[in-house]
Amino acid sequence: MKLKSYKNNQWQQIYNGCNRWFIRFFKNHNLSVFILLVVVTAFLCVTAFPVAATLERQHIAIGISIQNPPAQTQDLLQQGKVLYEAGQFAEAVKVLQQAVKSFGSQGNELQQAVALSNLALAYQKLGNLPPAQQAITDSLKLLEKSSNSQNLQVLAPILDIQGSIQLDLGQAEQALNTWQRAQVSYKQLGDRNGIIRDRINQAQAWQVLGFYRRALTILTQLQEELQSKPNSVSKAVELRSFGNALQLGGDLNQSRQVLQQSLSIAQKLDSPQDVSAALFSLGNTAQVQQDFKGAIQFYQQAAAIAPHPISKVQAQVNQLNLLVNAGQTAAVQTLLPQIQTQLAQLPASVTTIYAQINLAQSLMKFGTTPEAIAQICAKALQQAQNLADKRAESFTLGTLGSVYEQTKQWSIAQNLTQQALNIAQTINAPDIAYRWHWQLGRLLKQQGEIEGAIASYDTAIGELQTLRSDLVVVNRDVQFSFKESVEPVYRESVELLLQFQQTHPSEPILDKARQRIEALQLAELDDFFREACINAKTVLLDTVVDKDNPTAAIVYPIILPERLQVIVKIPKQPLRNYTVNKSQNEVEGTIKQLREYLLEPDRTEEVQALSQEVYGWLIKEIESDLKDRGVKTLVFVLDGILRNVPMAILYDGQQYLVEKYSVALSLGLQLLALKPLTQTKLNVLAAGLMQPPQRFQQQFPPLPEIKSEFDSISQAIASTTQLLDRDFNSKNLESKVNTVPFNVLHLATHGQFSSSVENTFILANDGPINVTQFDSLLRRRDRTRSEALEMLVLSACQTATGDNRATLGLAGASVKAGARSTLASLWHISDKSTAILIGEFYRELVKNEVTKAEALRRAQVKLLKDYPNYSRPGYWAPYVLVGNWL
């Protein structure tokens, strides 16, 4: 289908729901509690308005007493406020510039400072950060010229504005310092509300800097403080901001509780706008929790009670997006005309523009004709240009480019995308620019310009790397944000590199491809934990293979849409790769079936048949080379669903892989500092729970064999400290972690790995210990003890059933613990077989002084060959070693 060349004034507007392509915009302008407009009044007041971004903004008026203020100049400030709140930021800039000049000519420096701060906000909304920064700097300079009580009232809110601009500029540390300074000013004023707002802002800055735990500590303290305040609109707003911050941090259950409290207060106070805003935020949290039915209900309720048309539309837009994703065509067709009618009546503003852009994105998924979608984009583009909103203009141009991409009109799509990219670069917006570099790469690839496409993908990924700390707090919706907006950039880049490799063979290209897969894995972990989590000193795996352990080979299977690519590093040989003609759907189908059969007692033949197929994909091609080079250990850097099955069960028709090779897993090309365990005296801290707490007994069975498991550890390793049953609680574990010398932490208890941080935990006698709590506990140990954690053993845990990304929890537990190696089970079968295997593992490790990977191999083979009751793969296969295999 061909589209006519676009002309902005020829197309009409239609409306649909929003998706979250534009989360970064909303994050920048809504996460922190921004001061929206400084106006001159006789008192201090706080008013909150719900908006349809992912979080709400807070409108704050600050009070300054003025003697006989000139009416004309005062009117300019009021006009600026009205224009600002209407989303007409370019017009607000013009009016506020006049106010600045007028106050300057009157010599009224205090009021000029106020007007400049308002001007800075308007520039910020337009995405014009340099002039925004200059305006707020000029505002603060004027305040510094004189010192009086009125200045202090103005200073704190202006510092808030400066902090928000600094954060937009990527200056998170400076923003943190600015908000800390503002907090001091609010303390001097005795303004508790201002103090709370600034502490929420500071928590955001800590999150962006990657210090999630510090941010959470601040937010937890805030919650306690908020509880002591009497109910008020201010408290409802602050709780809502707090709940939104918790959502971005990944504490979804707590976010929901806090938002419910905000809702309850707003209902008691009969404040429709705050009720609607709380319901809207609850819908966002429910959506991130993948409670889509609940999210739709929250959005419906938010729309029903919203006092402002734009708030109503935005709630309906989010609702519609979920209906589109769920394929509920009838419901979409019912809701769509309502949204169209209401949007058509809204005046042109930034929020109206984004509603149209988001609508276009949803309509692409819904299958609406490209012409209709292009009309929406063109109308939004015209409005963005009229309002001089460069950020919105970039979004609309890029989205319009993607419409032409759908219709295969490559040159027009490329031209629009390049325009969008130029604007994004002009306003220094890497979060937008990476999308258009990505889109440009796709378009160049379609036109056969492979090298240009590779360069565009390289730039897109470079932008993503610079955004690493920001991305982790942009959005917690794994299924949409990461899976659709980040992961494809890496995968398509790898596919392009390997396609180029076929015609231009080059080891550097292969190396670049596997580095991309490693970067993707790190990005997945960052996304999992909501913070940039791997910054430790590492060593290259190739160095280990070529020098330190030349009997190990590394296998990198990479799942691409149409084929499976395998990159191999064999000791002292260049990288090589080969292609398996299996599509992603075929690979995932086989692996899913294999995982299911592994858990069924009468499916051994089927397991062997499927395992043999996977062996053919990954090992058969290099079998002779492995033998010729004397390879004894295979290290797998697994991709996607391949992580859900243990490589030890691969079958060559006669033997399982574990019968021939030690097997280990790695997160990527790099490894925490290498040191063979045989050179280290082992000290074990073992904690176990034979009987789960009463409230978990229906969910988890008893583990009576843990006592024999601990006995076998003590027999192998003399230096063992134990916490069993009642003694194994979070307080005692923390105490022992901080006081007992150990380099192996052995946890024999139920636990679960999941693609959600909040559902990744180990079970203690006093309840679950979440993986982030676990991380915090071990980090405190790191500050007091120099002894590295050589190994973390999780002997009764399992990955969440049906969760294709659950092994992120396993990898994450290892990374967050700072463990050089982690031994864990992908599923839990029998605590008796576990006790036998763990006992054999430690005996081999200590008695025969073999590597960790070889000790695990021998223990697994022992179960397979010497224990007929446990010879089935389901018993010995689930145990995997992650990290350092030496």
mmCIF file of C-alpha atoms in Angstrom, residues 349-618:
data_model
loop_
_atom_site.group_PDB
_atom_site.id
_atom_site.type_symbol
_atom_site.label_atom_id
_atom_site.label_comp_id
_atom_site.label_asym_id
_atom_site.label_seq_id
_atom_site.Cartn_x
_atom_site.Cartn_y
_atom_site.Cartn_z
ATOM 1 C CA SER A 349 -1.187 21.254 23.705
ATOM 2 C CA VAL A 350 1.746 18.988 24.439
ATOM 3 C CA THR A 351 -0.497 16.459 26.164
ATOM 4 C CA THR A 352 -2.832 16.419 23.165
ATOM 5 C CA ILE A 353 0.131 15.866 20.840
ATOM 6 C CA TYR A 354 1.387 12.894 22.841
ATOM 7 C CA ALA A 355 -2.093 11.421 22.999
ATOM 8 C CA GLN A 356 -2.135 11.437 19.201
ATOM 9 C CA ILE A 357 1.378 10.020 18.887
ATOM 10 C CA ASN A 358 0.613 7.264 21.372
ATOM 11 C CA LEU A 359 -2.606 6.584 19.518
ATOM 12 C CA ALA A 360 -0.677 6.092 16.297
ATOM 13 C CA GLN A 361 1.573 3.547 17.983
ATOM 14 C CA SER A 362 -1.403 1.547 19.244
ATOM 15 C CA LEU A 363 -3.104 1.688 15.869
ATOM 16 C CA MET A 364 -0.019 0.172 14.240
ATOM 17 C CA LYS A 365 -0.479 -2.845 16.492
ATOM 18 C CA PHE A 366 -4.227 -2.868 15.912
ATOM 19 C CA GLY A 367 -3.907 -3.107 12.146
ATOM 20 C CA THR A 368 -5.431 0.235 11.222
ATOM 21 C CA THR A 369 -4.691 1.399 7.667
ATOM 22 C CA PRO A 370 -1.379 3.244 7.268
ATOM 23 C CA GLU A 371 -3.147 6.240 5.710
ATOM 24 C CA ALA A 372 -5.245 6.775 8.826
ATOM 25 C CA ILE A 373 -2.214 6.457 11.104
ATOM 26 C CA ALA A 374 -0.209 8.856 8.947
ATOM 27 C CA GLN A 375 -3.001 11.421 9.231
ATOM 28 C CA ILE A 376 -2.777 11.313 13.015
ATOM 29 C CA CYS A 377 0.985 11.757 12.920
ATOM 30 C CA ALA A 378 0.742 14.650 10.481
ATOM 31 C CA LYS A 379 -1.787 16.463 12.674
ATOM 32 C CA ALA A 380 0.387 15.924 15.742
ATOM 33 C CA LEU A 381 3.436 17.116 13.799
ATOM 34 C CA GLN A 382 1.682 20.325 12.787
ATOM 35 C CA GLN A 383 0.721 21.006 16.406
ATOM 36 C CA ALA A 384 4.246 20.222 17.663
ATOM 37 C CA GLN A 385 5.723 22.655 15.144
ATOM 38 C CA ASN A 386 3.173 25.326 16.047
ATOM 39 C CA LEU A 387 4.035 24.911 19.740
ATOM 40 C CA ALA A 388 7.782 24.762 18.957
ATOM 41 C CA ASP A 389 8.084 21.536 20.967
ATOM 42 C CA LYS A 390 11.166 19.905 19.477
ATOM 43 C CA ARG A 391 10.900 16.707 21.490
ATOM 44 C CA ALA A 392 7.338 16.099 20.371
ATOM 45 C CA GLU A 393 8.297 17.060 16.816
ATOM 46 C CA SER A 394 11.052 14.429 16.828
ATOM 47 C CA PHE A 395 8.648 11.785 18.097
ATOM 48 C CA THR A 396 6.018 12.587 15.501
ATOM 49 C CA LEU A 397 8.489 12.636 12.602
ATOM 50 C CA GLY A 398 10.012 9.345 13.703
ATOM 51 C CA THR A 399 6.630 7.721 14.182
ATOM 52 C CA LEU A 400 5.545 8.949 10.769
ATOM 53 C CA GLY A 401 8.747 7.425 9.408
ATOM 54 C CA SER A 402 7.799 4.067 10.919
ATOM 55 C CA VAL A 403 4.427 4.262 9.158
ATOM 56 C CA TYR A 404 6.214 4.665 5.813
ATOM 57 C CA GLU A 405 8.510 1.827 6.855
ATOM 58 C CA GLN A 406 5.442 -0.390 7.172
ATOM 59 C CA THR A 407 4.386 0.494 3.623
ATOM 60 C CA LYS A 408 7.940 -0.168 2.334
ATOM 61 C CA GLN A 409 8.391 3.374 1.068
ATOM 62 C CA TRP A 410 11.994 3.306 2.184
ATOM 63 C CA SER A 411 13.293 6.644 0.909
ATOM 64 C CA ILE A 412 10.443 8.707 2.417
ATOM 65 C CA ALA A 413 10.727 6.745 5.674
ATOM 66 C CA GLN A 414 14.483 7.360 5.737
ATOM 67 C CA ASN A 415 14.061 11.086 5.131
ATOM 68 C CA LEU A 416 11.534 11.439 7.954
ATOM 69 C CA THR A 417 13.644 9.333 10.305
ATOM 70 C CA GLN A 418 16.724 11.421 9.573
ATOM 71 C CA GLN A 419 14.773 14.609 10.325
ATOM 72 C CA ALA A 420 13.597 13.103 13.618
ATOM 73 C CA LEU A 421 17.160 12.075 14.444
ATOM 74 C CA ASN A 422 18.581 15.505 13.661
ATOM 75 C CA ILE A 423 16.127 17.140 16.050
ATOM 76 C CA ALA A 424 16.799 14.585 18.809
ATOM 77 C CA GLN A 425 20.533 15.233 18.510
ATOM 78 C CA THR A 426 20.010 19.000 18.527
ATOM 79 C CA ILE A 427 18.153 18.840 21.839
ATOM 80 C CA ASN A 428 20.574 16.244 23.263
ATOM 81 C CA ALA A 429 17.994 13.492 23.746
ATOM 82 C CA PRO A 430 19.790 10.121 23.456
ATOM 83 C CA ASP A 431 16.694 8.285 24.700
ATOM 84 C CA ILE A 432 14.914 9.367 21.505
ATOM 85 C CA ALA A 433 17.960 9.329 19.246
ATOM 86 C CA TYR A 434 18.680 5.637 19.801
ATOM 87 C CA ARG A 435 15.230 4.760 18.455
ATOM 88 C CA TRP A 436 15.770 6.703 15.255
ATOM 89 C CA HIS A 437 19.288 5.288 14.791
ATOM 90 C CA TRP A 438 17.690 1.863 15.167
ATOM 91 C CA GLN A 439 14.944 2.717 12.703
ATOM 92 C CA LEU A 440 17.495 4.140 10.278
ATOM 93 C CA GLY A 441 19.483 0.896 10.551
ATOM 94 C CA ARG A 442 16.402 -1.135 9.621
ATOM 95 C CA LEU A 443 15.694 1.091 6.649
ATOM 96 C CA LEU A 444 19.274 0.964 5.369
ATOM 97 C CA LYS A 445 19.261 -2.817 5.697
ATOM 98 C CA GLN A 446 16.091 -3.028 3.585
ATOM 99 C CA GLN A 447 17.799 -0.963 0.904
ATOM 100 C CA GLY A 448 20.859 -3.220 0.888
ATOM 101 C CA GLU A 449 23.184 -0.723 2.561
ATOM 102 C CA ILE A 450 24.503 -3.265 5.079
ATOM 103 C CA GLU A 451 27.598 -1.404 6.249
ATOM 104 C CA GLY A 452 25.591 1.781 6.788
ATOM 105 C CA ALA A 453 22.976 -0.236 8.639
ATOM 106 C CA ILE A 454 25.644 -1.768 10.885
ATOM 107 C CA ALA A 455 26.953 1.712 11.664
ATOM 108 C CA SER A 456 23.457 2.908 12.605
ATOM 109 C CA TYR A 457 22.928 -0.073 14.893
ATOM 110 C CA ASP A 458 26.336 0.541 16.466
ATOM 111 C CA THR A 459 25.341 4.121 17.246
ATOM 112 C CA ALA A 460 21.943 3.046 18.625
ATOM 113 C CA ILE A 461 23.612 0.583 20.987
ATOM 114 C CA GLY A 462 26.184 3.196 21.962
ATOM 115 C CA GLU A 463 23.301 5.482 22.960
ATOM 116 C CA LEU A 464 21.717 2.659 24.945
ATOM 117 C CA GLN A 465 24.977 2.125 26.796
ATOM 118 C CA THR A 466 25.133 5.805 27.770
ATOM 119 C CA LEU A 467 21.539 5.481 29.000
ATOM 120 C CA ARG A 468 22.310 2.351 31.022
ATOM 121 C CA SER A 469 21.662 3.836 34.458
ATOM 122 C CA ASP A 470 18.620 5.746 33.183
ATOM 123 C CA LEU A 471 17.002 2.811 31.415
ATOM 124 C CA VAL A 472 16.781 0.769 34.563
ATOM 125 C CA VAL A 473 14.486 3.296 36.191
ATOM 126 C CA VAL A 474 12.511 4.297 33.135
ATOM 127 C CA ASN A 475 9.962 1.512 33.275
ATOM 128 C CA ARG A 476 9.445 -1.782 35.060
ATOM 129 C CA ASP A 477 7.189 -3.317 32.399
ATOM 130 C CA VAL A 478 9.501 -6.094 31.193
ATOM 131 C CA GLN A 479 7.194 -7.412 28.507
ATOM 132 C CA PHE A 480 6.742 -4.106 26.749
ATOM 133 C CA SER A 481 9.577 -1.747 27.515
ATOM 134 C CA PHE A 482 12.564 -4.057 27.458
ATOM 135 C CA LYS A 483 11.311 -6.834 25.182
ATOM 136 C CA GLU A 484 10.036 -4.444 22.531
ATOM 137 C CA SER A 485 12.193 -1.349 22.840
ATOM 138 C CA VAL A 486 15.646 -2.560 23.880
ATOM 139 C CA GLU A 487 16.232 -6.264 23.262
ATOM 140 C CA PRO A 488 15.399 -6.162 19.512
ATOM 141 C CA VAL A 489 18.099 -3.530 18.924
ATOM 142 C CA TYR A 490 20.771 -5.930 20.164
ATOM 143 C CA ARG A 491 19.380 -9.013 18.428
ATOM 144 C CA GLU A 492 18.870 -7.315 15.070
ATOM 145 C CA SER A 493 22.391 -5.907 15.313
ATOM 146 C CA VAL A 494 23.845 -9.384 15.913
ATOM 147 C CA GLU A 495 21.813 -10.813 13.038
ATOM 148 C CA LEU A 496 23.114 -8.068 10.746
ATOM 149 C CA LEU A 497 26.726 -8.649 11.815
ATOM 150 C CA LEU A 498 26.483 -12.399 11.230
ATOM 151 C CA GLN A 499 24.818 -11.812 7.867
ATOM 152 C CA PHE A 500 27.737 -9.574 6.904
ATOM 153 C CA GLN A 501 30.143 -12.217 8.222
ATOM 154 C CA GLN A 502 28.902 -14.688 5.594
ATOM 155 C CA THR A 503 30.176 -12.510 2.745
ATOM 156 C CA HIS A 504 33.030 -10.815 4.616
ATOM 157 C CA PRO A 505 34.515 -13.443 6.990
ATOM 158 C CA SER A 506 36.236 -11.699 9.865
ATOM 159 C CA GLU A 507 37.087 -12.713 13.430
ATOM 160 C CA PRO A 508 36.583 -9.109 14.702
ATOM 161 C CA ILE A 509 33.010 -9.219 13.402
ATOM 162 C CA LEU A 510 32.367 -12.491 15.257
ATOM 163 C CA ASP A 511 33.894 -10.977 18.374
ATOM 164 C CA LYS A 512 31.670 -7.916 17.995
ATOM 165 C CA ALA A 513 28.601 -10.142 17.609
ATOM 166 C CA ARG A 514 29.259 -12.045 20.820
ATOM 167 C CA GLN A 515 30.051 -8.799 22.646
ATOM 168 C CA ARG A 516 26.594 -7.621 21.603
ATOM 169 C CA ILE A 517 25.022 -10.731 23.089
ATOM 170 C CA GLU A 518 26.951 -10.177 26.297
ATOM 171 C CA ALA A 519 25.813 -6.541 26.378
ATOM 172 C CA LEU A 520 22.238 -7.786 25.957
ATOM 173 C CA GLN A 521 22.636 -10.151 28.906
ATOM 174 C CA LEU A 522 23.976 -7.325 31.060
ATOM 175 C CA ALA A 523 21.090 -5.124 29.937
ATOM 176 C CA GLU A 524 18.668 -7.897 30.915
ATOM 177 C CA LEU A 525 20.219 -8.084 34.371
ATOM 178 C CA ASP A 526 20.092 -4.305 34.714
ATOM 179 C CA ASP A 527 16.436 -4.428 33.719
ATOM 180 C CA PHE A 528 15.823 -7.257 36.200
ATOM 181 C CA PHE A 529 17.321 -5.398 39.156
ATOM 182 C CA ARG A 530 16.388 -1.852 38.082
ATOM 183 C CA GLU A 531 20.009 -0.814 38.479
ATOM 184 C CA ALA A 532 23.296 -1.123 36.625
ATOM 185 C CA CYS A 533 24.513 -4.096 38.611
ATOM 186 C CA ILE A 534 27.797 -5.361 37.156
ATOM 187 C CA ASN A 535 30.684 -3.007 37.722
ATOM 188 C CA ALA A 536 33.134 -5.437 39.305
ATOM 189 C CA LYS A 537 36.645 -6.087 38.070
ATOM 190 C CA THR A 538 36.485 -8.858 35.480
ATOM 191 C CA VAL A 539 38.726 -10.914 33.228
ATOM 192 C CA LEU A 540 38.105 -11.955 29.627
ATOM 193 C CA LEU A 541 37.013 -15.555 29.144
ATOM 194 C CA ASP A 542 39.276 -15.867 26.116
ATOM 195 C CA THR A 543 42.287 -15.110 28.317
ATOM 196 C CA VAL A 544 41.226 -17.890 30.676
ATOM 197 C CA VAL A 545 40.751 -20.371 27.827
ATOM 198 C CA ASP A 546 43.970 -19.552 25.998
ATOM 199 C CA LYS A 547 46.266 -19.207 29.026
ATOM 200 C CA ASP A 548 44.911 -20.215 32.426
ATOM 201 C CA ASN A 549 42.688 -23.152 31.499
ATOM 202 C CA PRO A 550 43.473 -24.344 27.937
ATOM 203 C CA THR A 551 41.276 -27.429 28.311
ATOM 204 C CA ALA A 552 38.054 -25.338 28.285
ATOM 205 C CA ALA A 553 36.026 -24.245 25.249
ATOM 206 C CA ILE A 554 33.247 -21.659 25.097
ATOM 207 C CA VAL A 555 30.010 -22.090 23.154
ATOM 208 C CA TYR A 556 27.734 -19.128 22.348
ATOM 209 C CA PRO A 557 24.364 -20.166 20.877
ATOM 210 C CA ILE A 558 22.490 -17.116 19.591
ATOM 211 C CA ILE A 559 18.767 -17.404 18.844
ATOM 212 C CA LEU A 560 17.759 -15.316 15.822
ATOM 213 C CA PRO A 561 14.284 -15.158 14.247
ATOM 214 C CA GLU A 562 15.079 -17.401 11.262
ATOM 215 C CA ARG A 563 18.098 -19.388 12.431
ATOM 216 C CA LEU A 564 20.279 -20.433 15.317
ATOM 217 C CA GLN A 565 23.845 -19.145 15.161
ATOM 218 C CA VAL A 566 26.640 -20.731 17.189
ATOM 219 C CA ILE A 567 29.967 -18.987 17.891
ATOM 220 C CA VAL A 568 32.722 -21.157 19.348
ATOM 221 C CA LYS A 569 35.998 -20.364 21.097
ATOM 222 C CA ILE A 570 38.336 -23.383 21.176
ATOM 223 C CA PRO A 571 41.661 -22.987 23.034
ATOM 224 C CA LYS A 572 44.341 -21.207 21.002
ATOM 225 C CA GLN A 573 42.162 -21.102 17.903
ATOM 226 C CA PRO A 574 40.405 -18.132 16.291
ATOM 227 C CA LEU A 575 36.682 -17.711 16.778
ATOM 228 C CA ARG A 576 34.476 -19.666 14.400
ATOM 229 C CA ASN A 577 30.770 -19.845 13.827
ATOM 230 C CA TYR A 578 28.219 -22.022 12.120
ATOM 231 C CA THR A 579 24.532 -21.781 11.299
ATOM 232 C CA VAL A 580 21.739 -24.134 12.323
ATOM 233 C CA ASN A 581 18.658 -23.755 10.148
ATOM 234 C CA LYS A 582 16.185 -23.691 12.981
ATOM 235 C CA SER A 583 13.911 -20.710 13.502
ATOM 236 C CA GLN A 584 13.334 -19.118 16.880
ATOM 237 C CA ASN A 585 9.894 -20.738 17.070
ATOM 238 C CA GLU A 586 11.350 -24.176 16.353
ATOM 239 C CA VAL A 587 14.135 -23.765 18.918
ATOM 240 C CA GLU A 588 11.748 -22.522 21.587
ATOM 241 C CA GLY A 589 9.255 -25.292 20.881
ATOM 242 C CA THR A 590 11.882 -28.018 21.230
ATOM 243 C CA ILE A 591 13.394 -26.564 24.402
ATOM 244 C CA LYS A 592 10.005 -26.039 26.023
ATOM 245 C CA GLN A 593 9.040 -29.643 25.301
ATOM 246 C CA LEU A 594 12.378 -30.912 26.617
ATOM 247 C CA ARG A 595 11.979 -28.952 29.853
ATOM 248 C CA GLU A 596 8.508 -30.401 30.375
ATOM 249 C CA TYR A 597 9.615 -33.981 29.736
ATOM 250 C CA LEU A 598 12.571 -33.624 32.122
ATOM 251 C CA LEU A 599 10.099 -33.222 34.972
ATOM 252 C CA GLU A 600 8.022 -36.287 34.046
ATOM 253 C CA PRO A 601 9.128 -39.706 35.396
ATOM 254 C CA ASP A 602 8.281 -41.829 32.341
ATOM 255 C CA ARG A 603 9.716 -39.664 29.560
ATOM 256 C CA THR A 604 13.383 -40.689 29.509
ATOM 257 C CA GLU A 605 13.280 -41.839 25.879
ATOM 258 C CA GLU A 606 11.658 -38.593 24.770
ATOM 259 C CA VAL A 607 14.219 -36.617 26.795
ATOM 260 C CA GLN A 608 17.050 -38.452 25.062
ATOM 261 C CA ALA A 609 15.522 -37.902 21.619
ATOM 262 C CA LEU A 610 15.085 -34.170 22.142
ATOM 263 C CA SER A 611 18.456 -33.837 23.875
ATOM 264 C CA GLN A 612 20.085 -35.538 20.919
ATOM 265 C CA GLU A 613 18.489 -32.990 18.603
ATOM 266 C CA VAL A 614 19.879 -30.110 20.658
ATOM 267 C CA TYR A 615 23.271 -31.889 20.804
ATOM 268 C CA GLY A 616 23.206 -31.851 17.016
ATOM 269 C CA TRP A 617 22.646 -28.104 17.019
ATOM 270 C CA LEU A 618 25.348 -27.143 19.510
#
